[in-house]
C-alpha cells in the first residue's frame, strides 16, 4: 500500500511538471488548483486499475505493457472530456504527454527494481557465505 501511495504521488508530480512544460509551450501562465486535484484523482484511479491488472497473469510482457498504456490513455482521454481539458489542450498533445509520462514512470520502476534485485543478491551472498 505504501508503494502504491508513493507511486501515485510521484506520478502526480511528474504529470504536473509535464503539464507545466506543455502549458509553457502554449504560452500558459498558470495551472488552476482544480487541475492539480483532477490529476491526483486521475492517478488514483489509474493505480487502482493497474493494481487489479497486476493480478492477471500475462503471457507476454509487451502485451501487459501495451494493455496498461491503452488503459491509461483511455482514462486520460475520458478525464479530458469530463473535466474540459480539451478547451486548453489538444487531445493529441494529451496523448503524447501521457505516453511520455508512462515511459518516464516505467524507467523509474525499472531502476527501482534493479536496485531491489541488487540488494536481494547481496543478502543471498551474505547468507551463502555464512
Backbone as JSON Lines, residues from 0, in Angstrom:
{"i":0,"aa":"X","n":[0.83,-1.19,0.0],"ca":[0.0,0.0,0.0],"c":[0.87,1.26,0.0]}
{"i":1,"aa":"X","n":[1.96,1.2,0.8],"ca":[2.86,2.34,0.89],"c":[3.48,2.65,-0.47]}
{"i":2,"aa":"X","n":[3.85,1.59,-1.21],"ca":[4.46,1.78,-2.52],"c":[3.46,2.36,-3.51]}
{"i":3,"aa":"X","n":[2.2,1.96,-3.43],"ca":[1.18,2.49,-4.33],"c":[0.98,3.98,-4.08]}
{"i":4,"aa":"X","n":[0.91,4.36,-2.82],"ca":[0.73,5.79,-2.49],"c":[1.94,6.59,-2.96]}
{"i":5,"aa":"X","n":[3.13,6.04,-2.75],"ca":[4.35,6.71,-3.22],"c":[4.33,6.86,-4.74]}
{"i":6,"aa":"X","n":[3.92,5.8,-5.44],"ca":[3.84,5.86,-6.91],"c":[2.79,6.87,-7.38]}
{"i":7,"aa":"X","n":[1.66,6.94,-6.7],"ca":[0.62,7.91,-7.06],"c":[1.16,9.33,-6.92]}
{"i":8,"aa":"X","n":[1.82,9.6,-5.8],"ca":[2.35,10.95,-5.58],"c":[3.46,11.28,-6.57]}
{"i":9,"aa":"X","n":[4.33,10.32,-6.84],"ca":[5.42,10.56,-7.8],"c":[4.86,10.79,-9.2]}
{"i":10,"aa":"X","n":[3.9,9.99,-9.6],"ca":[3.31,10.15,-10.93],"c":[2.55,11.47,-11.03]}
{"i":11,"aa":"X","n":[1.89,11.86,-9.96],"ca":[1.19,13.15,-9.96],"c":[2.2,14.28,-10.12]}
{"i":12,"aa":"X","n":[3.31,14.2,-9.41],"ca":[4.35,15.23,-9.54],"c":[4.93,15.28,-10.95]}
{"i":13,"aa":"X","n":[5.23,14.12,-11.51],"ca":[5.76,14.07,-12.87],"c":[4.73,14.62,-13.85]}
{"i":14,"aa":"X","n":[3.46,14.28,-13.64],"ca":[2.39,14.76,-14.52],"c":[2.27,16.28,-14.46]}
{"i":15,"aa":"X","n":[2.36,16.84,-13.27],"ca":[2.23,18.28,-13.13],"c":[3.42,19.03,-13.74]}
{"i":16,"aa":"X","n":[4.61,18.44,-13.61],"ca":[5.78,19.06,-14.25],"c":[5.61,19.01,-15.77]}
{"i":17,"aa":"X","n":[5.19,17.86,-16.29],"ca":[4.97,17.74,-17.75],"c":[3.87,18.69,-18.2]}
{"i":18,"aa":"X","n":[2.81,18.79,-17.43],"ca":[1.72,19.71,-17.76],"c":[2.21,21.15,-17.75]}
{"i":19,"aa":"X","n":[3.06,21.49,-16.81],"ca":[3.62,22.85,-16.75],"c":[4.48,23.15,-17.96]}
{"i":20,"aa":"X","n":[5.29,22.17,-18.37],"ca":[6.12,22.35,-19.57],"c":[5.27,22.55,-20.82]}
{"i":21,"aa":"X","n":[4.24,21.72,-20.95],"ca":[3.35,21.85,-22.11],"c":[2.6,23.17,-22.06]}
{"i":22,"aa":"X","n":[2.14,23.57,-20.88],"ca":[1.43,24.84,-20.75],"c":[2.35,26.01,-21.11]}
{"i":23,"aa":"X","n":[3.61,25.92,-20.76],"ca":[4.58,26.96,-21.11],"c":[4.73,27.07,-22.62]}
{"i":24,"aa":"X","n":[4.74,25.93,-23.3],"ca":[4.84,25.93,-24.77],"c":[3.61,26.57,-25.42]}
{"i":25,"aa":"X","n":[2.47,26.49,-24.74],"ca":[1.24,27.11,-25.24],"c":[1.01,28.49,-24.64]}
{"i":26,"aa":"X","n":[2.06,29.12,-24.14],"ca":[2.01,30.45,-23.53],"c":[1.08,30.52,-22.32]}
{"i":27,"aa":"X","n":[0.98,29.41,-21.6],"ca":[0.18,29.41,-20.38],"c":[0.96,30.05,-19.25]}
{"i":28,"aa":"X","n":[0.24,30.62,-18.3],"ca":[0.91,31.29,-17.2],"c":[0.54,30.71,-15.84]}
{"i":29,"aa":"X","n":[-0.46,29.82,-15.79],"ca":[-0.84,29.24,-14.51],"c":[-1.54,27.91,-14.72]}
{"i":30,"aa":"X","n":[-1.52,27.11,-13.66],"ca":[-2.29,25.87,-13.61],"c":[-3.27,26.03,-12.47]}
{"i":31,"aa":"X","n":[-4.54,25.85,-12.75],"ca":[-5.57,26.02,-11.73],"c":[-5.48,24.92,-10.68]}
{"i":32,"aa":"X","n":[-5.85,25.27,-9.47],"ca":[-5.81,24.31,-8.36],"c":[-6.72,23.12,-8.65]}
{"i":33,"aa":"X","n":[-7.81,23.34,-9.38],"ca":[-8.7,22.24,-9.76],"c":[-7.95,21.2,-10.59]}
{"i":34,"aa":"X","n":[-7.11,21.67,-11.47],"ca":[-6.35,20.76,-12.33],"c":[-5.43,19.87,-11.51]}
{"i":35,"aa":"X","n":[-4.83,20.41,-10.48],"ca":[-3.94,19.62,-9.63],"c":[-4.7,18.48,-8.98]}
{"i":36,"aa":"X","n":[-5.88,18.77,-8.44],"ca":[-6.68,17.72,-7.82],"c":[-7.26,16.76,-8.85]}
{"i":37,"aa":"X","n":[-7.55,17.24,-10.05],"ca":[-8.02,16.36,-11.11],"c":[-6.93,15.36,-11.51]}
{"i":38,"aa":"X","n":[-5.71,15.85,-11.63],"ca":[-4.58,14.97,-11.97],"c":[-4.34,13.96,-10.86]}
{"i":39,"aa":"X","n":[-4.42,14.4,-9.61],"ca":[-4.26,13.49,-8.48],"c":[-5.36,12.42,-8.51]}
{"i":40,"aa":"X","n":[-6.61,12.83,-8.69],"ca":[-7.72,11.88,-8.75],"c":[-7.57,10.89,-9.9]}
{"i":41,"aa":"X","n":[-7.14,11.4,-11.05],"ca":[-6.91,10.53,-12.2],"c":[-5.83,9.5,-11.89]}
{"i":42,"aa":"X","n":[-4.74,9.92,-11.26],"ca":[-3.68,8.99,-10.93],"c":[-4.12,7.95,-9.91]}
{"i":43,"aa":"X","n":[-4.98,8.32,-8.98],"ca":[-5.52,7.34,-8.03],"c":[-6.31,6.28,-8.79]}
{"i":44,"aa":"X","n":[-7.18,6.71,-9.7],"ca":[-7.99,5.77,-10.49],"c":[-7.08,4.89,-11.36]}
{"i":45,"aa":"X","n":[-6.08,5.48,-11.96],"ca":[-5.14,4.72,-12.79],"c":[-4.46,3.63,-11.96]}
{"i":46,"aa":"X","n":[-3.96,3.97,-10.8],"ca":[-3.23,2.99,-9.99],"c":[-4.15,1.93,-9.4]}
{"i":47,"aa":"X","n":[-5.4,2.27,-9.14],"ca":[-6.36,1.25,-8.7],"c":[-6.55,0.22,-9.82]}
{"i":48,"aa":"X","n":[-6.72,0.71,-11.04],"ca":[-6.86,-0.19,-12.18],"c":[-5.6,-1.01,-12.43]}
{"i":49,"aa":"X","n":[-4.44,-0.38,-12.31],"ca":[-3.18,-1.1,-12.51],"c":[-2.98,-2.17,-11.44]}
{"i":50,"aa":"X","n":[-3.44,-1.9,-10.23],"ca":[-3.35,-2.88,-9.16],"c":[-4.13,-4.15,-9.54]}
{"i":51,"aa":"X","n":[-5.33,-3.96,-10.08],"ca":[-6.13,-5.12,-10.49],"c":[-5.56,-5.78,-11.74]}
{"i":52,"aa":"X","n":[-4.98,-4.99,-12.63],"ca":[-4.37,-5.56,-13.83],"c":[-3.15,-6.41,-13.48]}
{"i":53,"aa":"X","n":[-2.44,-6.05,-12.41],"ca":[-1.26,-6.8,-11.99],"c":[-1.62,-8.19,-11.45]}
{"i":54,"aa":"X","n":[-2.88,-8.36,-11.05],"ca":[-3.28,-9.67,-10.54],"c":[-3.51,-10.68,-11.66]}
{"i":55,"aa":"X","n":[-3.56,-10.21,-12.9],"ca":[-3.74,-11.08,-14.06],"c":[-2.37,-11.53,-14.54]}
{"i":56,"aa":"X","n":[-2.27,-12.81,-14.86],"ca":[-1.0,-13.35,-15.37],"c":[-0.99,-13.21,-16.9]}
{"i":57,"aa":"X","n":[-0.04,-12.44,-17.4],"ca":[0.09,-12.21,-18.83],"c":[1.17,-13.13,-19.38]}
{"i":58,"aa":"X","n":[0.94,-13.6,-20.58],"ca":[1.92,-14.5,-21.19],"c":[3.11,-13.72,-21.74]}
{"i":59,"aa":"X","n":[2.86,-12.5,-22.21],"ca":[3.91,-11.69,-22.82],"c":[3.99,-10.34,-22.11]}
{"i":60,"aa":"X","n":[5.2,-9.93,-21.79],"ca":[5.4,-8.65,-21.1],"c":[4.98,-7.47,-21.96]}
{"i":61,"aa":"X","n":[5.2,-7.57,-23.27],"ca":[4.83,-6.48,-24.17],"c":[3.31,-6.31,-24.22]}
{"i":62,"aa":"X","n":[2.58,-7.41,-24.11],"ca":[1.12,-7.34,-24.07],"c":[0.65,-6.63,-22.81]}
{"i":63,"aa":"X","n":[1.27,-6.98,-21.69],"ca":[0.93,-6.34,-20.42],"c":[1.18,-4.84,-20.48]}
{"i":64,"aa":"X","n":[2.35,-4.46,-20.98],"ca":[2.69,-3.04,-21.09],"c":[1.75,-2.32,-22.04]}
{"i":65,"aa":"X","n":[1.44,-2.93,-23.17],"ca":[0.52,-2.33,-24.13],"c":[-0.88,-2.14,-23.56]}
{"i":66,"aa":"X","n":[-1.39,-3.15,-22.86],"ca":[-2.71,-3.03,-22.25],"c":[-2.75,-1.94,-21.19]}
{"i":67,"aa":"X","n":[-1.68,-1.86,-20.4],"ca":[-1.61,-0.79,-19.38],"c":[-1.58,0.58,-20.04]}
{"i":68,"aa":"X","n":[-0.82,0.73,-21.1],"ca":[-0.74,2.02,-21.79],"c":[-2.09,2.39,-22.4]}
{"i":69,"aa":"X","n":[-2.76,1.45,-23.03],"ca":[-4.08,1.71,-23.6],"c":[-5.07,2.09,-22.51]}
{"i":70,"aa":"X","n":[-5.05,1.38,-21.4],"ca":[-5.93,1.68,-20.26],"c":[-5.7,3.11,-19.76]}
{"i":71,"aa":"X","n":[-4.42,3.48,-19.61],"ca":[-4.1,4.82,-19.11],"c":[-4.53,5.89,-20.1]}
{"i":72,"aa":"X","n":[-4.26,5.67,-21.38],"ca":[-4.64,6.66,-22.4],"c":[-6.16,6.83,-22.43]}
{"i":73,"aa":"X","n":[-6.9,5.73,-22.36],"ca":[-8.36,5.84,-22.34],"c":[-8.85,6.63,-21.14]}
{"i":74,"aa":"X","n":[-8.28,6.36,-19.96],"ca":[-8.68,7.12,-18.77],"c":[-8.34,8.6,-18.91]}
{"i":75,"aa":"X","n":[-7.18,8.9,-19.46],"ca":[-6.79,10.3,-19.64],"c":[-7.73,10.99,-20.63]}
{"i":76,"aa":"X","n":[-8.06,10.32,-21.72],"ca":[-8.96,10.93,-22.7],"c":[-10.37,11.14,-22.13]}
{"i":77,"aa":"X","n":[-10.86,10.17,-21.37],"ca":[-12.17,10.32,-20.73],"c":[-12.14,11.45,-19.71]}
{"i":78,"aa":"X","n":[-11.05,11.52,-18.93],"ca":[-10.92,12.6,-17.95],"c":[-10.85,13.96,-18.62]}
{"i":79,"aa":"X","n":[-10.15,14.01,-19.75],"ca":[-10.08,15.26,-20.51],"c":[-11.44,15.73,-20.96]}
{"i":80,"aa":"X","n":[-12.27,14.78,-21.35],"ca":[-13.64,15.11,-21.76],"c":[-14.48,15.55,-20.56]}
{"i":81,"aa":"X","n":[-14.38,14.81,-19.45],"ca":[-15.18,15.12,-18.26],"c":[-14.81,16.46,-17.64]}
{"i":82,"aa":"X","n":[-13.52,16.78,-17.6],"ca":[-13.07,17.98,-16.92],"c":[-12.76,19.13,-17.87]}
{"i":83,"aa":"X","n":[-13.04,18.97,-19.13],"ca":[-12.88,20.07,-20.08],"c":[-11.45,20.45,-20.39]}
{"i":84,"aa":"X","n":[-10.56,19.49,-20.39],"ca":[-9.16,19.78,-20.69],"c":[-8.94,20.13,-22.15]}
{"i":85,"aa":"X","n":[-9.84,19.69,-23.02],"ca":[-9.65,19.9,-24.45],"c":[-9.83,21.37,-24.86]}
{"i":86,"aa":"X","n":[-10.41,22.18,-24.01],"ca":[-10.54,23.6,-24.34],"c":[-9.19,24.3,-24.25]}
{"i":87,"aa":"X","n":[-8.25,23.73,-23.5],"ca":[-6.93,24.33,-23.33],"c":[-5.81,23.53,-23.97]}
{"i":88,"aa":"X","n":[-6.08,22.28,-24.31],"ca":[-5.02,21.38,-24.76],"c":[-5.58,20.41,-25.79]}
{"i":89,"aa":"X","n":[-4.96,20.31,-26.96],"ca":[-5.44,19.35,-27.96],"c":[-5.28,17.9,-27.46]}
{"i":90,"aa":"X","n":[-6.17,17.03,-27.9],"ca":[-6.15,15.64,-27.49],"c":[-4.86,14.93,-27.85]}
{"i":91,"aa":"X","n":[-4.29,15.26,-29.02],"ca":[-3.04,14.62,-29.45],"c":[-1.91,14.96,-28.48]}
{"i":92,"aa":"X","n":[-1.86,16.2,-28.05],"ca":[-0.82,16.61,-27.09],"c":[-1.02,15.87,-25.77]}
{"i":93,"aa":"X","n":[-2.27,15.7,-25.38],"ca":[-2.58,14.98,-24.14],"c":[-2.12,13.52,-24.24]}
{"i":94,"aa":"X","n":[-2.35,12.89,-25.37],"ca":[-1.91,11.51,-25.57],"c":[-0.39,11.42,-25.57]}
{"i":95,"aa":"X","n":[0.29,12.33,-26.27],"ca":[1.75,12.33,-26.31],"c":[2.34,12.56,-24.92]}
{"i":96,"aa":"X","n":[1.72,13.46,-24.18],"ca":[2.18,13.73,-22.82],"c":[1.98,12.49,-21.95]}
{"i":97,"aa":"X","n":[0.88,11.8,-22.13],"ca":[0.61,10.58,-21.37],"c":[1.64,9.5,-21.68]}
{"i":98,"aa":"X","n":[1.98,9.33,-22.95],"ca":[2.98,8.35,-23.35],"c":[4.34,8.7,-22.76]}
{"i":99,"aa":"X","n":[4.7,9.97,-22.79],"ca":[5.99,10.4,-22.22],"c":[6.04,10.13,-20.72]}
{"i":100,"aa":"X","n":[4.97,10.44,-20.01],"ca":[4.92,10.2,-18.56],"c":[4.98,8.71,-18.28]}
{"i":101,"aa":"X","n":[4.29,7.92,-19.09],"ca":[4.3,6.46,-18.93],"c":[5.72,5.92,-19.09]}
{"i":102,"aa":"X","n":[6.43,6.42,-20.09],"ca":[7.81,5.97,-20.32],"c":[8.71,6.35,-19.14]}
{"i":103,"aa":"X","n":[8.58,7.57,-18.65],"ca":[9.39,8.01,-17.51],"c":[9.1,7.14,-16.29]}
{"i":104,"aa":"X","n":[7.83,6.9,-16.01],"ca":[7.46,6.1,-14.84],"c":[7.91,4.65,-14.99]}
{"i":105,"aa":"X","n":[7.85,4.1,-16.19],"ca":[8.32,2.74,-16.44],"c":[9.82,2.65,-16.21]}
{"i":106,"aa":"X","n":[10.55,3.66,-16.68],"ca":[12.01,3.68,-16.46],"c":[12.34,3.79,-14.97]}
{"i":107,"aa":"X","n":[11.61,4.62,-14.25],"ca":[11.84,4.75,-12.82],"c":[11.52,3.45,-12.09]}
{"i":108,"aa":"X","n":[10.46,2.75,-12.51],"ca":[10.14,1.45,-11.92],"c":[11.26,0.44,-12.2]}
{"i":109,"aa":"X","n":[11.8,0.47,-13.4],"ca":[12.89,-0.45,-13.76],"c":[14.12,-0.17,-12.91]}
{"i":110,"aa":"X","n":[14.45,1.09,-12.71],"ca":[15.6,1.45,-11.88],"c":[15.38,0.99,-10.44]}
{"i":111,"aa":"X","n":[14.17,1.17,-9.94],"ca":[13.84,0.72,-8.59],"c":[13.94,-0.79,-8.48]}
{"i":112,"aa":"X","n":[13.48,-1.49,-9.49],"ca":[13.53,-2.95,-9.5],"c":[14.97,-3.44,-9.53]}
{"i":113,"aa":"X","n":[15.81,-2.8,-10.33],"ca":[17.23,-3.17,-10.39],"c":[17.88,-2.99,-9.01]}
{"i":114,"aa":"X","n":[17.54,-1.9,-8.35],"ca":[18.09,-1.65,-7.01],"c":[17.64,-2.73,-6.02]}
{"i":115,"aa":"X","n":[16.37,-3.13,-6.09],"ca":[15.87,-4.18,-5.21],"c":[16.55,-5.51,-5.49]}
{"i":116,"aa":"X","n":[16.76,-5.83,-6.75],"ca":[17.43,-7.08,-7.12],"c":[18.86,-7.09,-6.59]}
{"i":117,"aa":"X","n":[19.56,-5.97,-6.71],"ca":[20.93,-5.89,-6.2],"c":[20.97,-6.12,-4.7]}
{"i":118,"aa":"X","n":[20.03,-5.49,-3.97],"ca":[20.03,-5.67,-2.51],"c":[19.67,-7.1,-2.13]}
{"i":119,"aa":"X","n":[18.79,-7.74,-2.88],"ca":[18.45,-9.15,-2.62],"c":[19.66,-10.04,-2.89]}
{"i":120,"aa":"X","n":[20.37,-9.76,-3.99],"ca":[21.56,-10.54,-4.31],"c":[22.62,-10.41,-3.23]}
{"i":121,"aa":"X","n":[22.79,-9.23,-2.68],"ca":[23.75,-9.02,-1.59],"c":[23.35,-9.84,-0.37]}
{"i":122,"aa":"X","n":[22.06,-9.84,-0.05],"ca":[21.58,-10.63,1.09],"c":[21.8,-12.12,0.86]}
{"i":123,"aa":"X","n":[21.57,-12.59,-0.36],"ca":[21.78,-14.0,-0.69],"c":[23.25,-14.36,-0.56]}
{"i":124,"aa":"X","n":[24.14,-13.5,-1.06],"ca":[25.57,-13.75,-0.97],"c":[26.03,-13.79,0.48]}
{"i":125,"aa":"X","n":[25.5,-12.88,1.3],"ca":[25.86,-12.87,2.71],"c":[25.39,-14.15,3.41]}
{"i":126,"aa":"X","n":[24.2,-14.6,3.05],"ca":[23.64,-15.82,3.64],"c":[24.43,-17.06,3.22]}
{"i":127,"aa":"X","n":[24.88,-17.09,1.97],"ca":[25.64,-18.23,1.48],"c":[27.05,-18.27,2.06]}
{"i":128,"aa":"X","n":[27.6,-17.12,2.37],"ca":[28.96,-17.08,2.91],"c":[29.04,-17.48,4.39]}
{"i":129,"aa":"X","n":[27.91,-17.58,5.03],"ca":[27.89,-17.96,6.46],"c":[28.08,-19.44,6.64]}
